[in-house]
Coordinates of C-alpha atoms in Angstrom, one line a residue:
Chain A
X1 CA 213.6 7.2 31.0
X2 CA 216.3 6.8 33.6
X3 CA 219.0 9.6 34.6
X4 CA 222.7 8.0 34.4
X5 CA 226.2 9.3 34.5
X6 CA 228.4 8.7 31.2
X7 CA 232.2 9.8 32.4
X8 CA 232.9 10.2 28.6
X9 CA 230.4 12.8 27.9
X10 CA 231.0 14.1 31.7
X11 CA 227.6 14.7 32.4
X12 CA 224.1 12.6 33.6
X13 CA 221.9 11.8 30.6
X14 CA 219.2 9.8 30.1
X15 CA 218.5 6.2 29.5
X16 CA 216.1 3.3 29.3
X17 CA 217.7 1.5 32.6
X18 CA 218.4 3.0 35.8
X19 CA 222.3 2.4 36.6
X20 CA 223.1 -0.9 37.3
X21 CA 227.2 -2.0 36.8
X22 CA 228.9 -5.1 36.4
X23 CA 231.4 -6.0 39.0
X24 CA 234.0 -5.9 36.3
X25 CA 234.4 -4.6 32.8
X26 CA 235.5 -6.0 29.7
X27 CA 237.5 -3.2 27.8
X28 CA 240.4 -3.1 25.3
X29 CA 242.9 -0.5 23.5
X30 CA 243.3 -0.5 20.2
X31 CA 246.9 1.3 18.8
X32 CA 245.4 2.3 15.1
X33 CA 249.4 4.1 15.0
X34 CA 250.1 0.5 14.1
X35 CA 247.7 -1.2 12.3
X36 CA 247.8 -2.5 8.6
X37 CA 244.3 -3.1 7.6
X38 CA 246.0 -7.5 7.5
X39 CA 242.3 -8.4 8.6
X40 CA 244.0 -11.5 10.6
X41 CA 241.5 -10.3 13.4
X42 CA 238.6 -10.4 11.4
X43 CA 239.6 -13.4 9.9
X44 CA 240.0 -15.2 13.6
X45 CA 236.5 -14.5 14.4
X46 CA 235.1 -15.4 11.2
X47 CA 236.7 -19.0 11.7
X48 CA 235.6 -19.2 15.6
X49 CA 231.9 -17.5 15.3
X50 CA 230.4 -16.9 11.9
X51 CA 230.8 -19.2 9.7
X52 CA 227.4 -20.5 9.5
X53 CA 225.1 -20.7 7.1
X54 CA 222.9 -17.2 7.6
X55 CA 226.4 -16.1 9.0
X56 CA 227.9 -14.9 5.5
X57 CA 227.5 -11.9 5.4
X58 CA 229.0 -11.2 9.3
X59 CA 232.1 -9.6 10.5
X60 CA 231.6 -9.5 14.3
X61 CA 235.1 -7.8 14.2
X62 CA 236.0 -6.1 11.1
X63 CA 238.7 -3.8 9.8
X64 CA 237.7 -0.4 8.1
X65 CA 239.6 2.0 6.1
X66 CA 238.7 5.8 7.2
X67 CA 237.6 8.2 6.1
X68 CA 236.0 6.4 3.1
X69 CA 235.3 3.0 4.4
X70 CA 232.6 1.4 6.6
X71 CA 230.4 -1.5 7.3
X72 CA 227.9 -1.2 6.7
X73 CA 228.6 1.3 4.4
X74 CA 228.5 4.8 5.9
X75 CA 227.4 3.9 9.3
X76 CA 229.5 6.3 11.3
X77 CA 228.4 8.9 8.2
X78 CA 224.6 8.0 8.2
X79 CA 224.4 8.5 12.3
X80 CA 226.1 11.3 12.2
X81 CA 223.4 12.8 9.6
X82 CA 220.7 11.5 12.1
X83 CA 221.9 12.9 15.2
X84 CA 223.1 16.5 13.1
X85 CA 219.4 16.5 12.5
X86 CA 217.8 16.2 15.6
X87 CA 220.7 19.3 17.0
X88 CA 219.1 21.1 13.9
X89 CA 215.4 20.3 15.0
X90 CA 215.9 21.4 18.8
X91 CA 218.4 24.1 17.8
X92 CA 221.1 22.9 19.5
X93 CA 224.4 22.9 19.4
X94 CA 226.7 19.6 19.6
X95 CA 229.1 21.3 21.3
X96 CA 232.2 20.1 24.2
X97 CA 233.2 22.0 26.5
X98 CA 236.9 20.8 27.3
X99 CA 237.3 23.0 29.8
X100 CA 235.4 21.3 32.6
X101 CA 237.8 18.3 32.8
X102 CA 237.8 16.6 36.5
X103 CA 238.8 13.0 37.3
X104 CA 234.8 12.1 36.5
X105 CA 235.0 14.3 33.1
X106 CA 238.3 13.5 31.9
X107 CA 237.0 14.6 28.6
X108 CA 235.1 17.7 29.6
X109 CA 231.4 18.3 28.8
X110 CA 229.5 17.8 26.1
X111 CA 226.7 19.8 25.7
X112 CA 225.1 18.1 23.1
X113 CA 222.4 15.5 22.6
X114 CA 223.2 11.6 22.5
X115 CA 221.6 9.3 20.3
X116 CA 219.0 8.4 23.6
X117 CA 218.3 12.0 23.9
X118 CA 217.3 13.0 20.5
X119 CA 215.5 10.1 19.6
X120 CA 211.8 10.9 19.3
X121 CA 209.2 10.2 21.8
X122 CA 208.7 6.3 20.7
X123 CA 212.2 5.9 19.9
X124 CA 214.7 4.8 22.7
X125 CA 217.4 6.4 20.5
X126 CA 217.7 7.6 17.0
X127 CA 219.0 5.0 14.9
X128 CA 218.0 3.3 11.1
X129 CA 218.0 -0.2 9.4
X130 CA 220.9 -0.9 7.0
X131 CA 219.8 -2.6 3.7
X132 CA 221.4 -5.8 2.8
X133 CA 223.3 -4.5 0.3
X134 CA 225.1 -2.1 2.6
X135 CA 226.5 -4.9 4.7
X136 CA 228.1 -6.5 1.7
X137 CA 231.6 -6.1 0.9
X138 CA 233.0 -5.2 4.2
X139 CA 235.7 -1.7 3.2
X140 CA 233.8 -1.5 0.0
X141 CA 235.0 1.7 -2.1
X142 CA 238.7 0.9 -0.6
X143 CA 239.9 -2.4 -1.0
X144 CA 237.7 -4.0 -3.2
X145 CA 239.0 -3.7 -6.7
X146 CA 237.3 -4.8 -9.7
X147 CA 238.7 -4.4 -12.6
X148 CA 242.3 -5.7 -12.7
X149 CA 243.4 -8.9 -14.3
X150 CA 245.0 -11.3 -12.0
X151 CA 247.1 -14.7 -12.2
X152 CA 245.2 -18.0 -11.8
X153 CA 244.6 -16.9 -8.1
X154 CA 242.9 -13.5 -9.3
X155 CA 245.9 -12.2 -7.5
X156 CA 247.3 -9.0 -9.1
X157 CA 251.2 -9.0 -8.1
X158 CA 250.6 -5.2 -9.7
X159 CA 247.9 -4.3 -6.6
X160 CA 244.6 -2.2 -6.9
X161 CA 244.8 -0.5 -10.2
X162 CA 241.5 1.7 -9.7
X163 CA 242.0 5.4 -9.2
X164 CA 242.7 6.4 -5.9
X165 CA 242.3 8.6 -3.0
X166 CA 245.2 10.8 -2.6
X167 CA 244.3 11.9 1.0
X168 CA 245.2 10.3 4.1
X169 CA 243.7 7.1 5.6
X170 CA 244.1 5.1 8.4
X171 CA 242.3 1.4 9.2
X172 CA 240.1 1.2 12.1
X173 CA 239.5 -1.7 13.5
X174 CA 235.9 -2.5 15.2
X175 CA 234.0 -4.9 17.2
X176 CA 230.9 -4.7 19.5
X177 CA 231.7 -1.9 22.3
X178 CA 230.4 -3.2 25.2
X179 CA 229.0 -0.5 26.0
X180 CA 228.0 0.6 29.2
X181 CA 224.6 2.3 28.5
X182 CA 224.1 -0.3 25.6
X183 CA 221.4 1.4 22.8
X184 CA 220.8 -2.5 21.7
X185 CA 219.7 -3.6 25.1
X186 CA 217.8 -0.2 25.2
X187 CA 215.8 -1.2 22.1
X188 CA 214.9 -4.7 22.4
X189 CA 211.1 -4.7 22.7
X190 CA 211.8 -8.4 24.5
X191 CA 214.3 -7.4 26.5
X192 CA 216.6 -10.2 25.2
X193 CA 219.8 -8.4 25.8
X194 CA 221.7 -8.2 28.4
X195 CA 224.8 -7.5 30.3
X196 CA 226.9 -9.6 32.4
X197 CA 227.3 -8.8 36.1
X198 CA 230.7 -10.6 35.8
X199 CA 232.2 -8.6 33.2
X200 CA 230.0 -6.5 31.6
X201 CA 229.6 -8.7 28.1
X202 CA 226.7 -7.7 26.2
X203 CA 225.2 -10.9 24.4
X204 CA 221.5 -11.1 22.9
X205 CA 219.8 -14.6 24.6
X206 CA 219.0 -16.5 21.4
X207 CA 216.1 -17.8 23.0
X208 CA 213.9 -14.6 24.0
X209 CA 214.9 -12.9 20.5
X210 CA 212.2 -12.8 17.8
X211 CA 214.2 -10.9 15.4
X212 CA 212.6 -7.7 15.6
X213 CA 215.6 -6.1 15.1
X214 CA 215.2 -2.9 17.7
X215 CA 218.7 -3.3 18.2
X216 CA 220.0 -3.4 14.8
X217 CA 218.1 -0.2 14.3
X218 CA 219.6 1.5 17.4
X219 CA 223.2 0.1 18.0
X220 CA 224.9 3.2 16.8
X221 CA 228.0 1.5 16.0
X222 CA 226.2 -1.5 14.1
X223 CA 227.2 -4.1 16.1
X224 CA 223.9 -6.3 16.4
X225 CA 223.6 -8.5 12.9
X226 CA 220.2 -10.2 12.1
X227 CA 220.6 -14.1 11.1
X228 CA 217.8 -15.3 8.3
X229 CA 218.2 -18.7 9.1
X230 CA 217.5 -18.6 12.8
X231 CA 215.4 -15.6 12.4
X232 CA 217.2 -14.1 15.5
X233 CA 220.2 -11.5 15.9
X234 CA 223.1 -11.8 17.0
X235 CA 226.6 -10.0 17.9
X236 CA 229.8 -10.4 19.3
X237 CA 229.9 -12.7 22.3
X238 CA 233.4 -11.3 23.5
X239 CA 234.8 -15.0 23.3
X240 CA 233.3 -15.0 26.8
X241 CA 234.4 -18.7 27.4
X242 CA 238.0 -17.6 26.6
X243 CA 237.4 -14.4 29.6
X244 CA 236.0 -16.9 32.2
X245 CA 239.1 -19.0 32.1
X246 CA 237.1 -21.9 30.5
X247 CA 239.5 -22.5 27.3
X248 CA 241.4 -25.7 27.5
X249 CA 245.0 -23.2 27.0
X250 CA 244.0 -20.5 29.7
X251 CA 244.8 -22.4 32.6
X252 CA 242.0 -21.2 34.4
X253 CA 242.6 -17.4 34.1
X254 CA 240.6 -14.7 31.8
X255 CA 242.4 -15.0 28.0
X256 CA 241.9 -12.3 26.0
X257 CA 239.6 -12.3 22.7
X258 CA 240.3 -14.5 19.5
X259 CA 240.4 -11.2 17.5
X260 CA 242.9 -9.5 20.3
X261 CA 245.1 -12.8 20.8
X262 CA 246.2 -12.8 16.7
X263 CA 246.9 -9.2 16.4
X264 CA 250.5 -9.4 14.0
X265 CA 251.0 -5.8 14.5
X266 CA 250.5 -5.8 18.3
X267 CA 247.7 -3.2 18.3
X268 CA 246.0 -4.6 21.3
X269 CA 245.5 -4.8 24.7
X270 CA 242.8 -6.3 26.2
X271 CA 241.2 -7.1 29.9
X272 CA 239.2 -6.2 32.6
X273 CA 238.5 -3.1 34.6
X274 CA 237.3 -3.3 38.6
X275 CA 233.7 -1.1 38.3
X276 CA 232.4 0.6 41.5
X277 CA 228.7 0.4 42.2
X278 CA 228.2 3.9 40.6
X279 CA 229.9 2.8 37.4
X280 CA 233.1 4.5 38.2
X281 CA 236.2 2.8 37.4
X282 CA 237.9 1.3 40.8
X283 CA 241.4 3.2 41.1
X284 CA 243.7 0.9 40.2
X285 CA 246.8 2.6 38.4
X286 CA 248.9 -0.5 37.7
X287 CA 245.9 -2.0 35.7
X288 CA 247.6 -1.7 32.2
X289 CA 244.2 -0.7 30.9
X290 CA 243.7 2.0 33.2
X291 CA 247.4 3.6 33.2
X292 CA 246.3 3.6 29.5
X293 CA 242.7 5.3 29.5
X294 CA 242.5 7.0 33.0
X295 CA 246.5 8.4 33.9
X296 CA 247.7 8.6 30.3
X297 CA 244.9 9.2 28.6
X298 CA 245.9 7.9 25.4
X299 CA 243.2 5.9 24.4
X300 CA 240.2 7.2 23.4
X301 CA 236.3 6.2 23.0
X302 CA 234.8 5.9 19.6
X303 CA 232.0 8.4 19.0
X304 CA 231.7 9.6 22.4
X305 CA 229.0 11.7 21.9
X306 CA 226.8 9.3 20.8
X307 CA 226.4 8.4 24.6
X308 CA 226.6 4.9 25.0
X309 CA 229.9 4.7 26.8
X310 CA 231.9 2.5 24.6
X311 CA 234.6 0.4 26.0
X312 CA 236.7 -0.5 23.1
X313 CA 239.4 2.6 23.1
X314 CA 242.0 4.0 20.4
X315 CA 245.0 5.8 20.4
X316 CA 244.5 7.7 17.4
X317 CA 246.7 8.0 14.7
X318 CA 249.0 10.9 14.4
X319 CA 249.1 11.9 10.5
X320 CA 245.0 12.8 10.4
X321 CA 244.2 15.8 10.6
X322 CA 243.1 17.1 14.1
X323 CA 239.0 17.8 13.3
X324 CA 238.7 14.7 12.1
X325 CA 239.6 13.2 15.0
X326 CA 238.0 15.2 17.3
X327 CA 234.6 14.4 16.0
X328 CA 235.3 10.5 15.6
X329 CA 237.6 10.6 19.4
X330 CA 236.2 13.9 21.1
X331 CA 238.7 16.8 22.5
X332 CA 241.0 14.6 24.5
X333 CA 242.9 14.1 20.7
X334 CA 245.5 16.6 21.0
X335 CA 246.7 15.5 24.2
X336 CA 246.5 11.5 23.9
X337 CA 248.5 12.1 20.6
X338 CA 251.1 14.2 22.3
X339 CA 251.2 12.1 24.9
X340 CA 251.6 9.0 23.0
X341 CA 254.0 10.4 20.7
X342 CA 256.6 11.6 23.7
X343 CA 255.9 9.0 25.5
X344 CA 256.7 8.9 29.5
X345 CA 258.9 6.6 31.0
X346 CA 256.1 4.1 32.3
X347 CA 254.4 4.4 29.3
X348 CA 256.6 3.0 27.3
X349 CA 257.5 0.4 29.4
X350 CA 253.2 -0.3 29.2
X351 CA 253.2 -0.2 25.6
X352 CA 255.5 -3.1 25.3
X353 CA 252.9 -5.3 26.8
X354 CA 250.4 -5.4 23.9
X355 CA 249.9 -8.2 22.3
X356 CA 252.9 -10.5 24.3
X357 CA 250.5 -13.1 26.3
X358 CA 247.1 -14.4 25.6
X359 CA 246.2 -14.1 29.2
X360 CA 244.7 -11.1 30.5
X361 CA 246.7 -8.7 32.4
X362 CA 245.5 -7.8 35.8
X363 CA 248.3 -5.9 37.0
X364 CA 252.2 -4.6 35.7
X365 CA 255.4 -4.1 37.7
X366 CA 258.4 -2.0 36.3
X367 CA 262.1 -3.0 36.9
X368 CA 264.0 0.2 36.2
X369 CA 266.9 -0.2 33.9
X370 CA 269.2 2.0 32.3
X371 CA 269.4 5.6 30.1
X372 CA 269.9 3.6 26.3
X373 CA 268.7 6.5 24.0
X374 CA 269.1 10.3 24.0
X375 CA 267.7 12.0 21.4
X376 CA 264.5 14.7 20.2
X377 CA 261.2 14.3 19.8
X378 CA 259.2 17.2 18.4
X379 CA 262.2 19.6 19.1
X380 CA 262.2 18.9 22.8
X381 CA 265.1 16.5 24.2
X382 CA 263.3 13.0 25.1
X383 CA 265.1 9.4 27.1
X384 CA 264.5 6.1 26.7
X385 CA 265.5 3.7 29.7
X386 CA 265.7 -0.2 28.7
X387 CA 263.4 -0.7 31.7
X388 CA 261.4 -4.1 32.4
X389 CA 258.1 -5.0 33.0
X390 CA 256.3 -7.7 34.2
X391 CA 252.2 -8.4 33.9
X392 CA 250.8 -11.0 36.2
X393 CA 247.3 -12.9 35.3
X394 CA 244.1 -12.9 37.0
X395 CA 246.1 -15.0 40.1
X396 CA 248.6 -12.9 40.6
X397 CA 251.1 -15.3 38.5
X398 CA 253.9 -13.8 35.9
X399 CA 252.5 -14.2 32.5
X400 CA 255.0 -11.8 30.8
X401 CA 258.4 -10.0 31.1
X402 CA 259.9 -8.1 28.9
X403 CA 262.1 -5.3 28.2
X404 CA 261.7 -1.6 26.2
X405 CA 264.4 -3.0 23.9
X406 CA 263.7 -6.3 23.2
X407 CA 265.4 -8.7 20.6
X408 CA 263.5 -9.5 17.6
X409 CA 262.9 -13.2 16.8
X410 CA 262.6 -14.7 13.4
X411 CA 261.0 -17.7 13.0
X412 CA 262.7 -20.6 10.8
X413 CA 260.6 -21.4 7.4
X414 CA 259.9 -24.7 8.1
X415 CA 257.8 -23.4 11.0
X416 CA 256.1 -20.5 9.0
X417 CA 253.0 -22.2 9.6
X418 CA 252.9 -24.1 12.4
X419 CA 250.9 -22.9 15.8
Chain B
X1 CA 238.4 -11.1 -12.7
X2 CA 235.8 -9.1 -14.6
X3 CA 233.7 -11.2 -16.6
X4 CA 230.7 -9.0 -17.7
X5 CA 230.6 -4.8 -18.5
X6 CA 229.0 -3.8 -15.4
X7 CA 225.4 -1.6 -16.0
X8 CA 225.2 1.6 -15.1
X9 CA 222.7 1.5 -12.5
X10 CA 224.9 -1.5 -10.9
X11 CA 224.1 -0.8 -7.0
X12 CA 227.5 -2.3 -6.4
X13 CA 229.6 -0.3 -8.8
X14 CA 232.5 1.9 -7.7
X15 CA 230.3 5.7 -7.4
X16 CA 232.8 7.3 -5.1
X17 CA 235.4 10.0 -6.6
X18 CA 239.0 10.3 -5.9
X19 CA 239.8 12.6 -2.9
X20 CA 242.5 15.0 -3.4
X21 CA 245.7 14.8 -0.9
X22 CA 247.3 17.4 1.3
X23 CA 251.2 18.6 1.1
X24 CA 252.9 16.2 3.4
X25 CA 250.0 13.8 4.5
X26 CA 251.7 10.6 2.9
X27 CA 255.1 11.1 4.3
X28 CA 253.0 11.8 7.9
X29 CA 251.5 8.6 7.4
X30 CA 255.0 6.7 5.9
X31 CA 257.1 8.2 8.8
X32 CA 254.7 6.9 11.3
X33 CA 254.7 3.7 10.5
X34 CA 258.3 3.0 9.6
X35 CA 258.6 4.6 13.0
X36 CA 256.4 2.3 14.8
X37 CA 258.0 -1.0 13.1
X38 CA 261.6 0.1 13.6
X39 CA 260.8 0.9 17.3
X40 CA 259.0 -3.1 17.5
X41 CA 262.8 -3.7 16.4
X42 CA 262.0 -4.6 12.6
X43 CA 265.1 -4.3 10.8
X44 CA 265.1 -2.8 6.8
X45 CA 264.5 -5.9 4.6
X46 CA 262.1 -7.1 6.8
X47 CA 260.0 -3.4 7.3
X48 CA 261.0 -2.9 3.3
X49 CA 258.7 -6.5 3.2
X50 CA 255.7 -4.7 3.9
X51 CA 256.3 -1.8 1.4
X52 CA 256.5 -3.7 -1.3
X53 CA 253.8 -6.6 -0.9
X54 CA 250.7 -5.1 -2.7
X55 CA 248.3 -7.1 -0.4
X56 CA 249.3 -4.1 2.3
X57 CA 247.9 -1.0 1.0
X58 CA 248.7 1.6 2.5
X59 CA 252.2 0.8 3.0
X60 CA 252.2 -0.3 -0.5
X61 CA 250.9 3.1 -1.6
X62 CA 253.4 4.9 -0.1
X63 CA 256.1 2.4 -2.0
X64 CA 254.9 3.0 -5.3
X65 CA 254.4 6.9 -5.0
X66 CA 257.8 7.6 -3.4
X67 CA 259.7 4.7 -4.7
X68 CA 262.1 2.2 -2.9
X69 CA 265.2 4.3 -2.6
X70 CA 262.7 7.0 -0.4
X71 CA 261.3 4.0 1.6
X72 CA 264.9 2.7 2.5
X73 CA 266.0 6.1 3.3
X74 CA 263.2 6.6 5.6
X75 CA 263.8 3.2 7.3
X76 CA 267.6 4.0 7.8
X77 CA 266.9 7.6 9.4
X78 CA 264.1 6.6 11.6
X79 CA 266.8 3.2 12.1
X80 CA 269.6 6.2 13.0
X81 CA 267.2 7.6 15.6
X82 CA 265.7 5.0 17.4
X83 CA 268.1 1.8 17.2
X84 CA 270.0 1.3 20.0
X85 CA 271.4 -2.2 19.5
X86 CA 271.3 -4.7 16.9
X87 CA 267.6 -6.4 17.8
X88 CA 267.8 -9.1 14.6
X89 CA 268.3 -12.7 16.3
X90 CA 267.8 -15.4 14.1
X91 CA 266.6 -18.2 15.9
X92 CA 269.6 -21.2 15.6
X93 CA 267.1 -23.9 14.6

């Protein structure tokens, strides 16, 4: 095992790989404030990547309701169970301490083990094998309902009527991380996956996989999906030929991801990060990703303490309560959520770009405009300035411009449909 | 639709119990979104659209437990806070 330094969990930890970075990153922020559980996302990769036969039962992106929903079921649950056991076992304690923050520990420290670190000797991290009948019914125990009449669609216009949850929820939305210390790549006994100097995509070659399925086992986030009819795995490809420029509409710069591009509610954001040699992230503070992650610090890693350095981040939503969140985000909750809700200036001038081109945006430019809104958030007096901003693509080119107040477009019926 | 009386030991069967909710969680959760809609510039029929089509739960959820009259009220106060200018432009087509 390798040494390595995960900024998320602010600390060197061990790993099957020494360090070894892509130039550049793929990475993407997801606002779960505004998502609907709509599944167009999941829907968009469906139609592009899985819909194969072997390739049923596969949601390379998929939308969950927490805290009762998963897919597989209980996967978040079941690893948390593993890795509680293995703190029990050395008599640990999985324990941050927020109050180391520095620029390489944004987070603080977490003191306690990943999944590489408590795997057992032969393990490269802890991990288990979902049955099949766990990765049916993607949000089983939420939105599956079985036992209403419907109209000759099986459409109820009267909804779910099984009894339900009273508490809150919120829809998280999920795809392969990315991750930087990948536990899939750590795992495969053929070393068949692999990830991409050019941006940091983590795909499985179909042709060295013999569907062992190390990396089913040991993705903590259960991104890798084994395919009975090829007998190999496979997972998210990052619509890689849509982030080289290669798609017939990209005009020869990075697009964003089929599941990012459709987004009705304007979630997400997605792009690439410049990565130093050691991993860092390249200062770059008019990157829209990292105003968003590194200076804000509004979006958050799933399951950081799980140690793989995820790079699919979430500003979390505000009604949950705050231990929840804390366990599923780690401590820098309570101040991406005040942050978020408040928002600064430039922030909200940077939130206006999700979801408003299906280029990637490599850098924004503000055009200050003028004092529109006084009024109190939280108690405390708060401004809104109708300022503009302007995201350029991988050449430098506008690709967007827009204002904090923009108008709101309807279109006509006869076009409800059309591209 | 249901066609057979599912068995007991059905692996696929609904096992899980009904959580209990906490004082204020569901107006948390309705403010929050009416808030994040009317600040994308939705105006009230539209953002009352997604209250009351059942294929959006959550949203949906909060419509049939509070009723219309609290979801248009909600709408109109977060409107009163954040709006600062008509946004609605229908498009002349």
């Amino acid at each position: 095992m390798a040494e390595v330094y995960n900024w998320h969990i602010g600390r060197k930890m061990t790993y099957a790989f020494p360090e070894a970075h892509p130039q550049r990153q793929f990475v993407a922020v997801f606002n779960i404030n505004r998502c609907i559980g709509c599944q167009t996302c999941s829907g968009a990769c469906k139609a592009t990547w899985t819909f194969s036969k072997g390739q049923e039962y596969m949601w390379w992106n998929n939308v969950e309701t927490k805290p009762y929903g998963g897919y597989p079921h209980h996967w978040d649950i079941k690893t948390l169970q593993l890795l509680d056991q293995a703190h029990q076992q050395a008599n640990r304690k999985a324990e941050w301490d927020a109050t180391q923050t520095n620029p390489d520990a944004p987070y603080g420290v977490y003191n306690g083990l990943t999944i590489s670190e408590a795997g057992a000797p032969d393990q490269q991290a802890i991990g288990y094998l979902p049955e099949d009948s766990e990765w049916r019914a993607p949000n089983f125990y939420e939105d599956i309902s079985t036992s209403y009449a419907g109209d000759s669609l099986g459409i109820s216009s009267q909804g779910a009527s099984l009894p339900e949850h009273q508490t809150w929820f919120f829809y998280l939305a999920r795809l392969c991380n990315h991750c930087t210390y990948p536990a899939c790549a750590a795992a495969c006994p053929r070393k068949a996956i692999y990830k991409r100097p050019e941006d940091g995509i983590v795909l499985i070659d179909q042709s060295r996989c013999r569907g062992y399925r190390k990396c089913v086992e040991q993705c903590p986030y259960k991104k890798s999906m084994y395919r009975g009819t090829t007998r190999v795995s496979e997972k998210c490809v990052a619509c890689y030929p849509r982030v080289e420029g290669n798609d017939p509409l990209s005009d020869g710069v990075p697009m964003e991801a089929r599941c990012m591009a459709v987004c009705p509610g304007k979630i997400r954001l997605n792009g690439l990060v410049e990565i130093a040699s050691d991993g860092s992230w390249k200062e770059d503070p008019q990157n829209p990703l990292y105003y968003l992650i590194r200076i804000e610090k509004v979006a958050l890693p799933l399951y950081p303490q799980f140690g793989t350095e995820p790079n699919i981040y979430y500003i979390p939503p505000r009604w949950v309560p705050r231990p929840y969140l804390f366990q599923m985000f780690g401590p820098g909750v309570d101040d991406a959520i005040q942050r978020y809700t408040a928002p600064s200036r430039q922030l909200l001038a940077v939130l206006q770009l999700f979801r408003t081109t299906q280029k990637m945006i490599f850098r924004f430019e503000i055009e200050e405009g003028p004092l529109v809104l006084e009024t109190e958030i939280n108690g405390q007096p708060w401004q809104m300035y109708n300022d503009t901003i302007i995201g350029f693509d991988a050449m430098g080119r506008q690709a967007v411009r827009l204002s904090v107040v923009e108008p709101f477009h309807e279109r006509p019926a006869h076009y409800l449909n059309s591209i | 639709m249901l066609i057979k009386t599912p068995e007991e030991d059905d692996p696929m069967e609904l096992t899980g119990v009904v959580l209990p909710g906490e004082p204020g969680g569901l107006e948390r959760m309705a403010e929050t979104f009416v808030e994040e809609f009317v600040r994308l510039g939705w105006q009230e029929e539209h953002l009352l659209k997604l209250f009351t089509q059942p294929y959006f739960l959550a949203t949906h959820r909060i419509y049939r437990q509070k009723g219309e009259e609290y979801v248009r009220q909600l709408i109109r106060k977060t409107q009163t806070r954040w709006s600062i200018q008509p946004r609605h432009q229908p498009n002349k087509e």
